[in-house]
Amino acid sequence: MIKFAVCDDEPFMLKNIADRVSGYMEEKKMSYNIELFESSRAVLESDRNFDVLFFDIQMAEPDGMEAAGILRSRGFSGIIIFITVLQESVFDAFEVQAFDFLVKPVNDEKFCRTMDRALAQLTDREESLTVHKGNSCRIIPYSQIVYCEVMGRKVYIHCEGGEVVDYYDKLEELADRMGRGFFRCHRSYLVNLDHVRGHSQGIAELSGGEKVPVSRLRERELVQALLVHMRGRRR
C-alpha cells in the first residue's frame, strides 16, 4: 500500500489534489491511502510515515518549505512534491530534496507525469520494514522475511536463516503496511507469499521448513493470493 498525504490550507485545493491522486491510483488499480492536512503544523505533529507528501508552500508558519526542512531533519525519506503559485520557490525546493514542483492551477498531464515518476521510484526501491526498539533501529528487507507471528502485544519477525526479531506492533497494521506480497493466513500469522512452498490440510509449508496454520475460512483466499502473486512475478 502506498501512503499519500496532502497538505494545503485551501479546502478546494486540498480536495482537488486528493481527487487527482485517488483517480490516478484507481486507474492503476493500486492499493493506497490518503490523509489530508489543513496546516503544516498538523503534518509535523502527525506520527504517520508517508511515502508521498504533497505540500503547499504558502501557509501559516511554518510554511510548506520550512516544514519540509523540519521533516528532513527528522529523517523523513519520503517523496515531497510541492504545489504552489510561486514558481521562483523551485530553487529553495532543492534544499529539502523535493521530488517535483507543481504550479497552480495544476496541469493534468504534468500531474500524471509526476505520479508516474514517483511510483516508478517507489517500486524501484527494495521495500523494507523498519523496526524500532528503544533507541535502536533495524531495517529488514521484505525479501528476507519468511513470516510474522503475533503473541500478546508483540510481533515476531521470522527471517531467512532462522533469525527472529521481536517488537511491539499490531499484526493488522503491519499487514496493511506490507501490502499484497504478504497474506494473513491466520489471525496470528502473516506469510510472505514468496516463501510459501505448499499448503495442505490447514498448514502452509514455508521455504525454511517452517509450518504455520491456515484458518479454514482463509484457505481458498490463500490459494487465490498465491496464483495472483505467481502471475505477477512472471510479467
Protein backbone atom coordinates (compact mmCIF):
# COMPACT_ATOMS: atom_id res chain seq x y z
CA MET A 1 0.00 0.00 0.00
CA ILE A 2 1.28 3.46 -0.94
CA LYS A 3 0.56 6.13 1.66
CA PHE A 4 -0.12 9.69 0.50
CA ALA A 5 -0.51 12.90 2.46
CA VAL A 6 -1.85 16.16 1.04
CA CYS A 7 -1.32 19.41 2.94
CA ASP A 8 -2.95 22.66 1.78
CA ASP A 9 -4.80 25.34 3.72
CA GLU A 10 -7.25 25.89 0.84
CA PRO A 11 -10.12 23.35 1.15
CA PHE A 12 -10.76 23.41 -2.61
CA MET A 13 -7.12 22.66 -3.45
CA LEU A 14 -6.90 20.02 -0.74
CA LYS A 15 -9.84 18.14 -2.25
CA ASN A 16 -8.62 18.74 -5.80
CA ILE A 17 -5.25 17.08 -5.21
CA ALA A 18 -6.79 14.26 -3.19
CA ASP A 19 -9.26 13.56 -6.00
CA ARG A 20 -6.44 13.56 -8.56
CA VAL A 21 -4.42 11.09 -6.52
CA SER A 22 -7.46 8.84 -6.00
CA GLY A 23 -8.36 8.89 -9.68
CA TYR A 24 -4.80 8.07 -10.72
CA MET A 25 -4.40 5.20 -8.23
CA GLU A 26 -7.83 3.74 -9.04
CA GLU A 27 -6.93 3.73 -12.72
CA LYS A 28 -3.65 1.95 -11.93
CA LYS A 29 -5.55 -0.50 -9.67
CA MET A 30 -3.01 0.02 -6.90
CA SER A 31 -3.59 -0.08 -3.15
CA TYR A 32 -3.31 3.33 -1.48
CA ASN A 33 -4.32 5.53 1.43
CA ILE A 34 -4.66 9.34 1.58
CA GLU A 35 -4.60 11.58 4.64
CA LEU A 36 -5.49 15.28 4.40
CA PHE A 37 -3.97 18.10 6.45
CA GLU A 38 -5.01 21.76 6.52
CA SER A 39 -1.75 23.02 8.06
CA SER A 40 1.91 22.11 8.00
CA ARG A 41 1.87 22.03 11.80
CA ALA A 42 -0.65 19.18 11.67
CA VAL A 43 1.72 17.23 9.42
CA LEU A 44 4.62 17.82 11.81
CA GLU A 45 2.51 16.67 14.76
CA SER A 46 1.39 13.52 12.96
CA ASP A 47 3.18 10.27 13.74
CA ARG A 48 2.40 8.79 10.32
CA ASN A 49 5.08 7.69 7.88
CA PHE A 50 4.07 8.70 4.34
CA ASP A 51 5.50 7.55 1.01
CA VAL A 52 4.43 10.67 -0.91
CA LEU A 53 3.68 14.10 0.56
CA PHE A 54 2.03 16.87 -1.50
CA PHE A 55 2.89 20.14 0.22
CA ASP A 56 1.54 23.64 -0.43
CA ILE A 57 4.23 26.25 0.20
CA GLN A 58 2.17 29.34 1.10
CA MET A 59 0.72 28.54 4.53
CA ALA A 60 0.81 29.93 8.04
CA GLU A 61 4.14 29.43 9.78
CA PRO A 62 5.84 27.17 9.37
CA ASP A 63 5.15 27.33 5.65
CA GLY A 64 5.42 24.21 3.50
CA MET A 65 9.09 24.74 2.65
CA GLU A 66 10.08 25.24 6.29
CA ALA A 67 8.01 22.25 7.40
CA ALA A 68 9.63 20.07 4.73
CA GLY A 69 13.04 21.07 6.06
CA ILE A 70 11.97 20.06 9.59
CA LEU A 71 10.72 16.71 8.31
CA ARG A 72 14.00 16.05 6.51
CA SER A 73 15.96 16.93 9.66
CA ARG A 74 13.91 14.28 11.48
CA GLY A 75 14.88 11.65 8.91
CA PHE A 76 11.82 11.71 6.66
CA SER A 77 12.84 9.97 3.42
CA GLY A 78 9.55 10.02 1.52
CA ILE A 79 8.83 11.84 -1.72
CA ILE A 80 7.94 15.53 -1.33
CA ILE A 81 6.03 17.26 -4.14
CA PHE A 82 5.40 20.98 -3.73
CA ILE A 83 2.25 22.64 -5.08
CA THR A 84 2.31 26.42 -5.26
CA VAL A 85 1.80 29.59 -7.30
CA LEU A 86 5.35 30.70 -6.52
CA GLN A 87 7.47 29.43 -9.40
CA GLU A 88 10.56 31.16 -8.03
CA SER A 89 10.49 28.83 -4.98
CA VAL A 90 11.76 25.99 -7.14
CA PHE A 91 15.35 26.78 -6.15
CA ASP A 92 14.56 26.54 -2.43
CA ALA A 93 12.89 23.19 -3.08
CA PHE A 94 16.21 21.60 -3.98
CA GLU A 95 17.49 22.24 -0.47
CA VAL A 96 14.85 19.94 1.01
CA GLN A 97 15.33 17.29 -1.70
CA ALA A 98 11.96 17.93 -3.31
CA PHE A 99 10.96 15.38 -5.92
CA ASP A 100 8.94 17.77 -8.08
CA PHE A 101 7.25 21.15 -8.21
CA LEU A 102 3.67 21.56 -9.49
CA VAL A 103 2.42 25.09 -10.23
CA LYS A 104 -1.21 26.03 -9.57
CA PRO A 105 -3.50 25.57 -11.38
CA VAL A 106 -2.14 22.04 -11.72
CA ASN A 107 -1.94 20.73 -15.26
CA ASP A 108 -3.45 17.24 -15.71
CA GLU A 109 -0.68 15.95 -17.96
CA LYS A 110 2.05 17.30 -15.71
CA PHE A 111 0.39 15.76 -12.65
CA CYS A 112 0.23 12.31 -14.27
CA ARG A 113 3.87 12.50 -15.38
CA THR A 114 4.89 13.37 -11.83
CA MET A 115 2.86 10.48 -10.42
CA ASP A 116 4.35 8.09 -12.98
CA ARG A 117 7.87 9.04 -11.92
CA ALA A 118 7.04 8.93 -8.20
CA LEU A 119 5.56 5.44 -8.41
CA ALA A 120 8.47 4.24 -10.53
CA GLN A 121 10.88 5.45 -7.86
CA LEU A 122 8.89 3.83 -5.07
CA THR A 123 8.65 0.47 -6.80
CA ASP A 124 12.34 0.51 -7.73
CA ARG A 125 13.32 0.63 -4.07
CA GLU A 126 13.63 -2.69 -2.30
CA GLU A 127 10.84 -2.49 0.22
CA SER A 128 11.82 -2.98 3.83
CA LEU A 129 10.43 -3.00 7.35
CA THR A 130 11.87 -0.57 9.91
CA VAL A 131 11.81 -1.96 13.45
CA HIS A 132 12.31 0.43 16.36
CA LYS A 133 13.32 -0.95 19.76
CA GLY A 134 14.25 1.58 22.41
CA ASN A 135 16.97 3.79 20.95
CA SER A 136 17.91 1.28 18.23
CA CYS A 137 16.55 0.86 14.72
CA ARG A 138 16.71 -2.18 12.44
CA ILE A 139 15.84 -2.29 8.72
CA ILE A 140 14.74 -5.69 7.39
CA PRO A 141 14.17 -6.13 3.62
CA TYR A 142 10.80 -7.72 2.88
CA SER A 143 12.57 -10.37 0.81
CA GLN A 144 14.27 -11.68 3.98
CA ILE A 145 11.04 -12.01 5.96
CA VAL A 146 9.56 -15.53 5.86
CA TYR A 147 6.59 -14.91 8.14
CA CYS A 148 5.36 -12.77 11.03
CA GLU A 149 3.66 -14.02 14.17
CA VAL A 150 1.84 -12.11 16.88
CA MET A 151 1.84 -13.17 20.53
CA GLY A 152 0.31 -10.81 23.05
CA ARG A 153 1.34 -7.27 22.16
CA LYS A 154 4.48 -8.31 20.31
CA VAL A 155 5.09 -9.23 16.68
CA TYR A 156 7.85 -11.73 15.94
CA ILE A 157 9.52 -11.37 12.53
CA HIS A 158 10.91 -14.73 11.36
CA CYS A 159 13.71 -14.13 8.86
CA GLU A 160 15.70 -16.28 6.49
CA GLY A 161 18.36 -18.24 8.35
CA GLY A 162 16.21 -18.58 11.44
CA GLU A 163 16.74 -15.14 12.99
CA VAL A 164 13.73 -13.80 14.91
CA VAL A 165 13.21 -10.08 15.60
CA ASP A 166 10.50 -9.04 18.05
CA TYR A 167 8.95 -5.63 18.70
CA TYR A 168 5.63 -4.07 19.71
CA ASP A 169 3.12 -3.75 16.87
CA LYS A 170 -0.33 -4.86 15.71
CA LEU A 171 -0.45 -7.58 13.06
CA GLU A 172 -3.35 -5.99 11.18
CA GLU A 173 -1.49 -2.69 10.86
CA LEU A 174 1.69 -4.50 9.80
CA ALA A 175 -0.28 -6.41 7.13
CA ASP A 176 -1.61 -3.13 5.71
CA ARG A 177 1.89 -1.64 5.50
CA MET A 178 3.48 -4.69 3.87
CA GLY A 179 0.92 -4.96 1.09
CA ARG A 180 -0.01 -7.65 -1.41
CA GLY A 181 3.20 -9.68 -1.23
CA PHE A 182 2.13 -10.85 2.22
CA PHE A 183 -1.01 -12.75 3.20
CA ARG A 184 -2.66 -13.04 6.60
CA CYS A 185 -3.40 -16.75 6.63
CA HIS A 186 -4.46 -16.83 10.27
CA ARG A 187 -5.33 -14.21 12.87
CA SER A 188 -1.86 -14.70 14.37
CA TYR A 189 0.23 -15.23 11.22
CA LEU A 190 1.27 -13.21 8.18
CA VAL A 191 3.25 -15.07 5.49
CA ASN A 192 5.49 -13.83 2.69
CA LEU A 193 3.98 -15.36 -0.45
CA ASP A 194 7.46 -15.65 -1.98
CA HIS A 195 8.33 -18.14 0.77
CA VAL A 196 5.20 -20.33 0.62
CA ARG A 197 6.12 -23.78 -0.77
CA GLY A 198 2.84 -25.58 -0.31
CA HIS A 199 -0.46 -25.79 1.52
CA SER A 200 -2.36 -28.79 2.79
CA GLN A 201 -4.93 -29.56 5.48
CA GLY A 202 -4.79 -26.20 7.17
CA ILE A 203 -1.00 -25.91 7.16
CA ALA A 204 1.23 -23.71 4.98
CA GLU A 205 4.75 -25.02 4.36
CA LEU A 206 7.41 -22.30 4.07
CA SER A 207 10.85 -22.10 2.46
CA GLY A 208 12.89 -22.82 5.60
CA GLY A 209 10.82 -25.86 6.51
CA GLU A 210 8.60 -23.91 8.88
CA LYS A 211 4.90 -24.71 9.06
CA VAL A 212 2.23 -22.21 10.05
CA PRO A 213 -1.53 -22.67 10.46
CA VAL A 214 -4.04 -21.51 7.89
CA SER A 215 -7.54 -20.79 9.17
CA ARG A 216 -10.28 -22.73 7.43
CA LEU A 217 -12.01 -19.56 6.24
CA ARG A 218 -8.80 -18.30 4.59
CA GLU A 219 -7.62 -21.44 2.80
CA ARG A 220 -9.30 -20.60 -0.51
CA GLU A 221 -8.13 -16.97 -0.29
CA LEU A 222 -4.53 -18.15 0.24
CA VAL A 223 -4.64 -20.27 -2.91
CA GLN A 224 -6.06 -17.35 -4.91
CA ALA A 225 -3.47 -14.96 -3.49
CA LEU A 226 -0.68 -17.36 -4.47
CA LEU A 227 -1.98 -17.66 -8.04
CA VAL A 228 -2.25 -13.89 -8.45
CA HIS A 229 1.20 -13.44 -6.90
CA MET A 230 2.78 -16.01 -9.23
CA ARG A 231 1.21 -14.43 -12.31
CA GLY A 232 2.53 -11.04 -11.24
CA ARG A 233 6.07 -12.39 -10.88
CA ARG A 234 6.06 -13.78 -14.42
CA ARG A 235 5.40 -10.38 -16.04
